[in-house]
Coordinates of N, CA and C in Angstrom, one line a residue:
I24 N 0.8 -1.2 0.0 CA 0.0 0.0 0.0 C 0.9 1.2 0.0
N25 N 1.9 1.2 0.8 CA 2.8 2.4 0.9 C 3.4 2.7 -0.4
S26 N 3.9 1.7 -1.1 CA 4.5 1.9 -2.4 C 3.5 2.5 -3.4
D27 N 2.3 2.0 -3.4 CA 1.3 2.5 -4.3 C 1.0 4.0 -4.0
Y28 N 0.9 4.3 -2.8 CA 0.5 5.7 -2.4 C 1.6 6.6 -2.7
C29 N 2.9 6.2 -2.5 CA 4.0 7.1 -2.7 C 4.6 7.1 -4.1
S30 N 4.2 6.2 -5.0 CA 4.8 6.2 -6.3 C 3.9 6.2 -7.5
S31 N 2.6 6.2 -7.3 CA 1.7 6.1 -8.4 C 1.0 7.4 -8.6
G32 N -0.1 7.4 -9.4 CA -0.9 8.6 -9.5 C -0.5 9.4 -10.8
I33 N -0.9 10.6 -10.8 CA -0.7 11.5 -12.0 C 0.7 11.9 -12.1
Y34 N 1.4 12.1 -11.0 CA 2.8 12.4 -11.0 C 3.6 11.2 -10.5
P35 N 4.1 10.3 -11.3 CA 4.8 9.2 -10.8 C 5.9 9.5 -9.7
G36 N 5.9 8.8 -8.7 CA 6.9 9.0 -7.6 C 6.4 10.1 -6.6
S37 N 5.2 10.4 -6.6 CA 4.7 11.5 -5.7 C 3.4 11.0 -5.1
S38 N 3.3 11.2 -3.8 CA 2.1 10.9 -3.1 C 1.0 12.0 -3.4
E39 N 1.4 13.2 -3.8 CA 0.5 14.2 -4.2 C -0.3 13.8 -5.4
G40 N 0.4 13.1 -6.4 CA -0.2 12.7 -7.6 C -1.2 11.6 -7.3
T41 N -0.9 10.7 -6.4 CA -1.8 9.7 -6.0 C -3.1 10.3 -5.4
M42 N -2.9 11.3 -4.5 CA -4.0 11.9 -3.8 C -4.9 12.7 -4.8
E43 N -4.2 13.3 -5.8 CA -5.0 14.0 -6.8 C -5.8 13.1 -7.7
A44 N -5.2 11.9 -8.0 CA -5.9 10.9 -8.7 C -7.1 10.3 -8.0
V45 N -6.9 10.2 -6.6 CA -8.0 9.7 -5.8 C -9.2 10.7 -5.8
L46 N -8.8 12.0 -5.7 CA -9.9 13.0 -5.7 C -10.6 13.0 -7.0
I47 N -9.9 12.9 -8.1 CA -10.6 12.9 -9.4 C -11.4 11.6 -9.5
E48 N -10.9 10.5 -9.0 CA -11.7 9.3 -9.1 C -13.0 9.4 -8.3
L49 N -12.9 10.1 -7.2 CA -14.1 10.3 -6.4 C -15.1 11.4 -6.9
G50 N -14.7 12.0 -8.1 CA -15.6 12.9 -8.7 C -15.4 14.4 -8.4
H51 N -14.3 14.7 -7.7 CA -13.9 16.1 -7.4 C -13.1 16.6 -8.6
T52 N -13.6 17.7 -9.1 CA -12.9 18.3 -10.3 C -12.6 19.8 -10.0
P53 N -11.9 20.4 -10.9 CA -11.7 21.9 -10.7 C -13.0 22.6 -10.5
N54 N -13.0 23.6 -9.7 CA -14.1 24.4 -9.3 C -14.9 23.7 -8.2
D55 N -14.4 22.6 -7.7 CA -15.0 21.9 -6.5 C -14.1 22.3 -5.3
I56 N -14.7 22.7 -4.2 CA -13.9 23.3 -3.1 C -12.8 22.3 -2.6
I57 N -13.1 21.0 -2.5 CA -12.2 20.0 -2.0 C -11.0 19.9 -3.0
Y58 N -11.2 19.8 -4.3 CA -10.2 19.7 -5.2 C -9.3 21.0 -5.3
D59 N -10.0 22.2 -5.3 CA -9.3 23.5 -5.3 C -8.5 23.7 -4.1
A60 N -9.0 23.3 -2.9 CA -8.2 23.4 -1.7 C -7.0 22.6 -1.7
F61 N -7.1 21.3 -2.2 CA -6.0 20.5 -2.3 C -4.9 21.1 -3.2
M62 N -5.3 21.6 -4.4 CA -4.4 22.1 -5.4 C -3.8 23.4 -4.8
F63 N -4.5 24.2 -4.1 CA -4.0 25.5 -3.5 C -2.9 25.2 -2.5
Y64 N -3.1 24.2 -1.6 CA -2.1 23.8 -0.6 C -0.9 23.1 -1.3
K65 N -1.2 22.3 -2.3 CA -0.2 21.6 -3.1 C 0.8 22.5 -3.7
E66 N 0.3 23.6 -4.3 CA 1.1 24.6 -5.0 C 1.7 25.6 -4.1
G67 N 1.7 25.3 -2.8 CA 2.3 26.2 -1.8 C 1.6 27.5 -1.5
C68 N 0.3 27.5 -1.8 CA -0.5 28.7 -1.6 C -0.1 29.9 -2.5
L69 N 0.6 29.6 -3.6 CA 1.1 30.6 -4.4 C 0.1 31.0 -5.6
D70 N -0.9 30.1 -5.8 CA -1.8 30.3 -6.9 C -2.5 31.6 -6.8
G71 N -2.8 32.0 -5.6 CA -3.6 33.3 -5.5 C -5.1 33.1 -5.5
D72 N -5.5 31.9 -5.9 CA -7.0 31.6 -5.9 C -7.3 30.8 -4.6
D73 N -7.4 31.5 -3.5 CA -7.7 30.8 -2.2 C -9.1 30.3 -2.3
P74 N -9.4 29.0 -2.2 CA -10.8 28.5 -2.3 C -11.6 28.9 -1.1
F75 N -11.0 29.4 -0.1 CA -11.7 29.8 1.1 C -11.8 31.3 1.3
D76 N -11.6 32.0 0.1 CA -11.7 33.5 0.1 C -13.1 33.9 0.4
F77 N -14.1 33.1 0.1 CA -15.5 33.5 0.4 C -15.7 33.7 1.9
L78 N -14.9 33.1 2.7 CA -15.0 33.3 4.2 C -14.7 34.8 4.5
N79 N -13.8 35.4 3.9 CA -13.5 36.8 4.1 C -14.6 37.7 3.7
E80 N -15.3 37.3 2.6 CA -16.5 38.1 2.1 C -17.6 37.9 3.2
D81 N -17.8 36.7 3.6 CA -18.8 36.5 4.7 C -18.5 37.2 5.9
L82 N -17.2 37.3 6.3 CA -16.8 38.0 7.5 C -17.1 39.5 7.3
N83 N -16.9 40.1 6.2 CA -17.3 41.5 5.9 C -18.8 41.7 6.1
D84 N -19.6 40.8 5.5 CA -21.0 40.9 5.6 C -21.5 40.8 7.0
V85 N -21.0 39.8 7.8 CA -21.4 39.7 9.2 C -21.0 40.9 10.0
T86 N -19.8 41.4 9.7 CA -19.3 42.6 10.4 C -20.2 43.8 10.2
A87 N -20.6 43.9 8.9 CA -21.5 45.0 8.6 C -22.9 44.9 9.3
G88 N -23.4 43.6 9.3 CA -24.7 43.4 10.0 C -24.6 43.6 11.5
L89 N -23.5 43.2 12.1 CA -23.2 43.5 13.5 C -23.1 45.0 13.8
S90 N -22.5 45.7 12.9 CA -22.4 47.1 13.0 C -23.7 47.8 13.0
A91 N -24.5 47.4 12.0 CA -25.9 48.0 11.9 C -26.8 47.7 13.1
A92 N -26.7 46.4 13.5 CA -27.5 46.1 14.7 C -27.1 46.8 15.9
S93 N -25.8 47.0 16.1 CA -25.2 47.7 17.2 C -25.6 49.2 17.2
A94 N -25.6 49.7 15.9 CA -26.0 51.2 15.8 C -27.4 51.4 16.2
V95 N -28.3 50.5 15.8 CA -29.7 50.6 16.2 C -29.9 50.5 17.7
E96 N -29.2 49.6 18.3 CA -29.3 49.4 19.8 C -28.7 50.7 20.4
S97 N -27.6 51.2 19.9 CA -27.0 52.4 20.5 C -27.9 53.6 20.4
Y98 N -28.6 53.7 19.3 CA -29.5 54.9 19.1 C -30.6 54.8 20.1
I99 N -31.2 53.6 20.2 CA -32.3 53.4 21.1 C -31.9 53.7 22.5
E100 N -30.7 53.3 22.9 CA -30.2 53.5 24.3 C -29.9 55.0 24.5
S101 N -29.4 55.7 23.5 CA -29.0 57.1 23.7 C -30.2 58.0 23.7
V102 N -31.2 57.7 22.9 CA -32.4 58.5 22.9 C -33.3 58.2 24.0
G103 N -33.4 56.9 24.3 CA -34.3 56.4 25.3 C -35.4 55.6 24.7
L104 N -35.7 54.5 25.3 CA -36.7 53.6 24.7 C -38.1 54.3 24.7
D105 N -38.4 55.0 25.8 CA -39.7 55.7 25.8 C -39.9 56.7 24.7
V106 N -38.8 57.5 24.4 CA -38.9 58.5 23.3 C -39.1 57.8 22.0
V107 N -38.3 56.7 21.8 CA -38.5 56.0 20.5 C -39.8 55.4 20.4
N108 N -40.4 54.8 21.5 CA -41.7 54.3 21.4 C -42.8 55.3 21.0
K109 N -42.6 56.6 21.6 CA -43.5 57.6 21.2 C -43.4 58.0 19.8
M110 N -42.1 58.1 19.3 CA -41.9 58.4 17.9 C -42.5 57.4 16.9
C111 N -42.4 56.1 17.3 CA -42.9 55.1 16.4 C -44.4 54.8 16.6
G112 N -44.9 55.2 17.8 CA -46.3 54.9 18.0 C -46.6 53.5 18.5
E113 N -45.6 52.8 18.9 CA -45.8 51.4 19.4 C -44.6 51.0 20.3
D114 N -44.8 49.9 21.1 CA -43.8 49.4 22.0 C -42.7 48.7 21.2
L115 N -41.5 49.1 21.3 CA -40.3 48.5 20.6 C -39.5 47.6 21.5
R116 N -40.0 47.2 22.7 CA -39.3 46.3 23.5 C -39.1 44.9 22.8
P117 N -40.1 44.3 22.2 CA -39.8 43.1 21.5 C -38.8 43.2 20.3
F118 N -38.8 44.4 19.7 CA -37.9 44.6 18.6 C -36.5 44.8 19.2
L119 N -36.3 45.5 20.3 CA -35.0 45.6 20.9 C -34.5 44.3 21.4
K120 N -35.4 43.5 22.0 CA -34.9 42.1 22.4 C -34.5 41.3 21.2
S121 N -35.2 41.3 20.1 CA -34.8 40.6 18.9 C -33.5 41.1 18.4
S122 N -33.3 42.4 18.4 CA -32.1 43.0 18.0 C -30.9 42.6 18.8
Q123 N -31.1 42.5 20.1 CA -30.0 42.0 21.0 C -29.7 40.5 20.7
Q124 N -30.7 39.7 20.4 CA -30.5 38.3 20.1 C -29.8 38.2 18.8
L125 N -30.1 39.1 17.8 CA -29.5 39.1 16.5 C -28.0 39.5 16.7
T126 N -27.7 40.5 17.6 CA -26.3 40.9 17.8 C -25.5 39.7 18.4
E127 N -26.1 39.0 19.3 CA -25.4 37.8 19.9 C -25.2 36.7 18.9
A128 N -26.2 36.5 18.0 CA -26.0 35.5 17.0 C -24.9 35.9 16.0
L129 N -24.9 37.2 15.6 CA -23.9 37.7 14.7 C -22.5 37.6 15.3
Q130 N -22.4 37.9 16.6 CA -21.1 37.8 17.3 C -20.6 36.3 17.3
T131 N -21.5 35.4 17.5 CA -21.1 34.0 17.5 C -20.7 33.6 16.0
A132 N -21.4 34.0 15.0 CA -21.1 33.8 13.6 C -19.7 34.4 13.3
L133 N -19.5 35.6 13.8 CA -18.2 36.3 13.5 C -17.1 35.5 14.2
S134 N -17.3 35.1 15.4 CA -16.2 34.3 16.0 C -15.9 33.0 15.3
G135 N -17.0 32.3 14.8 CA -16.8 31.1 14.0 C -16.1 31.3 12.7
L136 N -16.5 32.4 12.0 CA -15.8 32.8 10.8 C -14.3 33.1 11.0
R137 N -14.0 33.8 12.0 CA -12.6 34.1 12.3 C -11.8 32.8 12.6
R138 N -12.4 31.9 13.3 CA -11.8 30.6 13.6 C -11.6 29.8 12.3
S139 N -12.6 29.8 11.4 CA -12.5 29.1 10.2 C -11.4 29.7 9.3
I140 N -11.3 31.0 9.2 CA -10.3 31.6 8.4 C -8.9 31.3 9.0
D141 N -8.8 31.3 10.3 CA -7.5 30.9 10.9 C -7.2 29.4 10.6
F142 N -8.2 28.6 10.7 CA -8.0 27.1 10.5 C -7.6 26.8 9.1
T143 N -8.1 27.5 8.1 CA -7.8 27.3 6.7 C -6.6 28.1 6.2
S144 N -6.0 28.9 7.0 CA -4.9 29.7 6.5 C -3.7 28.9 6.1
C145 N -3.0 29.3 5.2 CA -1.9 28.6 4.7 C -0.8 28.3 5.7
S146 N -0.6 29.3 6.6 CA 0.4 29.1 7.7 C 0.0 27.9 8.6
R147 N -1.3 27.6 8.7 CA -1.7 26.5 9.5 C -1.7 25.2 8.8
V148 N -2.2 25.2 7.6 CA -2.4 23.9 6.8 C -1.1 23.5 6.2
R149 N -0.3 24.4 5.6 CA 0.9 24.0 4.9 C 1.9 23.1 5.7
P150 N 2.2 23.4 6.9 CA 3.1 22.5 7.7 C 2.5 21.1 7.8
I151 N 1.3 21.0 8.1 CA 0.6 19.7 8.2 C 0.7 19.0 6.8
Y152 N 0.4 19.7 5.8 CA 0.4 19.1 4.4 C 1.8 18.6 4.1
R153 N 2.8 19.4 4.4 CA 4.2 19.0 4.1 C 4.6 17.7 4.9
R154 N 4.1 17.7 6.1 CA 4.5 16.6 7.0 C 3.8 15.3 6.5
V155 N 2.5 15.4 6.0 CA 1.8 14.2 5.6 C 2.4 13.8 4.2
F156 N 2.6 14.7 3.3 CA 3.0 14.3 1.9 C 4.5 14.1 1.7
Y157 N 5.3 14.7 2.5 CA 6.7 14.6 2.4 C 7.4 13.9 3.5
G158 N 6.8 13.8 4.6 CA 7.4 13.3 5.8 C 7.3 11.8 6.0
P159 N 6.7 11.4 7.1 CA 6.7 10.0 7.5 C 6.0 9.1 6.5
T160 N 5.1 9.6 5.8 CA 4.3 8.7 4.9 C 5.1 8.0 3.9
C161 N 6.0 8.7 3.2 CA 6.8 8.1 2.1 C 8.2 7.9 2.4
Q162 N 8.7 8.5 3.5 CA 10.2 8.4 3.7 C 10.4 7.6 5.0
E163 N 9.9 8.1 6.1 CA 10.2 7.5 7.4 C 9.5 6.1 7.5
S164 N 8.4 6.0 6.9 CA 7.7 4.7 7.0 C 8.4 3.6 6.3
V165 N 9.1 3.9 5.3 CA 9.9 2.9 4.6 C 11.1 2.5 5.5
Q166 N 11.7 3.4 6.1 CA 12.8 3.0 7.1 C 12.2 2.2 8.2
G167 N 11.1 2.6 8.7 CA 10.5 1.8 9.8 C 10.1 0.4 9.4
L168 N 9.6 0.3 8.2 CA 9.3 -1.1 7.7 C 10.5 -1.9 7.5
T169 N 11.6 -1.3 7.1 CA 12.9 -2.0 6.9 C 13.4 -2.5 8.3
H170 N 13.3 -1.6 9.3 CA 13.7 -2.0 10.6 C 12.9 -3.2 11.2
I171 N 11.6 -3.1 10.9 CA 10.7 -4.2 11.4 C 11.0 -5.5 10.7
F172 N 11.3 -5.4 9.4 CA 11.7 -6.6 8.6 C 13.0 -7.2 9.2
A173 N 14.0 -6.3 9.4 CA 15.2 -6.8 10.0 C 15.1 -7.5 11.3
C174 N 14.2 -6.9 12.2 CA 14.0 -7.4 13.5 C 13.3 -8.8 13.3
L175 N 12.3 -8.9 12.4 CA 11.6 -10.1 12.2 C 12.6 -11.2 11.7
V176 N 13.5 -10.9 10.9 CA 14.5 -11.9 10.4 C 15.4 -12.3 11.6
A177 N 15.8 -11.3 12.4 CA 16.7 -11.7 13.5 C 15.9 -12.5 14.5
I178 N 14.7 -12.2 14.8 CA 13.9 -13.0 15.8 C 13.7 -14.4 15.2
S179 N 13.4 -14.5 14.0 CA 13.3 -15.9 13.3 C 14.6 -16.7 13.4
F180 N 15.7 -16.0 13.1 CA 17.0 -16.7 13.1 C 17.3 -17.2 14.5
F181 N 17.2 -16.3 15.5 CA 17.5 -16.7 16.9 C 16.5 -17.7 17.4
G182 N 15.2 -17.7 17.0 CA 14.2 -18.7 17.3 C 14.6 -20.0 16.8
M183 N 15.1 -20.1 15.5 CA 15.5 -21.3 15.0 C 16.7 -21.9 15.7
I184 N 17.6 -21.0 16.1 CA 18.8 -21.5 16.8 C 18.3 -22.1 18.2
L185 N 17.4 -21.4 18.9 CA 16.9 -21.9 20.2 C 16.3 -23.3 20.0
L186 N 15.5 -23.4 18.9 CA 14.8 -24.7 18.7 C 15.9 -25.8 18.3
S187 N 16.9 -25.4 17.6 CA 17.9 -26.4 17.2 C 18.7 -26.8 18.4
V188 N 19.1 -25.9 19.2 CA 19.9 -26.2 20.4 C 19.1 -27.0 21.4
R189 N 17.9 -26.7 21.6 CA 17.1 -27.4 22.6 C 16.9 -28.9 22.2
A190 N 16.9 -29.2 20.9 CA 16.7 -30.5 20.4 C 17.9 -31.4 20.6
S191 N 19.1 -30.8 20.6 CA 20.3 -31.6 20.7 C 20.8 -31.8 22.1

């Protein structure tokens, strides 16, 4: 399995080629976020087409919504709820409560978006990517398997000697 993973695929001798071939086989093609993300990190984040760029746009939208909700709440607090109720001709307490709930929800969404942006940043993903595709998977695992095989041969050899000596 290790030799297949590390030496086959689109780019012979590369685990990246194998993974790209697997993604294509699973039906992921260009303009699919999984395929585009793989290619973005594979190319060292140099392509410029960050597939997670939409998170920044969402962050801007949520920030604008939070700003608008906070502005409404600030206005009502500065003028006074009773004055605003008289201006509108009805009780705005349910609206104010809903606005506060909206603000809390937007703050939660904003926090989640910031964590998502941080999680998908190249500085976070690229070291893991390099470790998986260039580190132990194809290099250190081969050395480990060699050591395991050598130990197995030694154990078998000394086991045969023990059996031979015991019989005589």
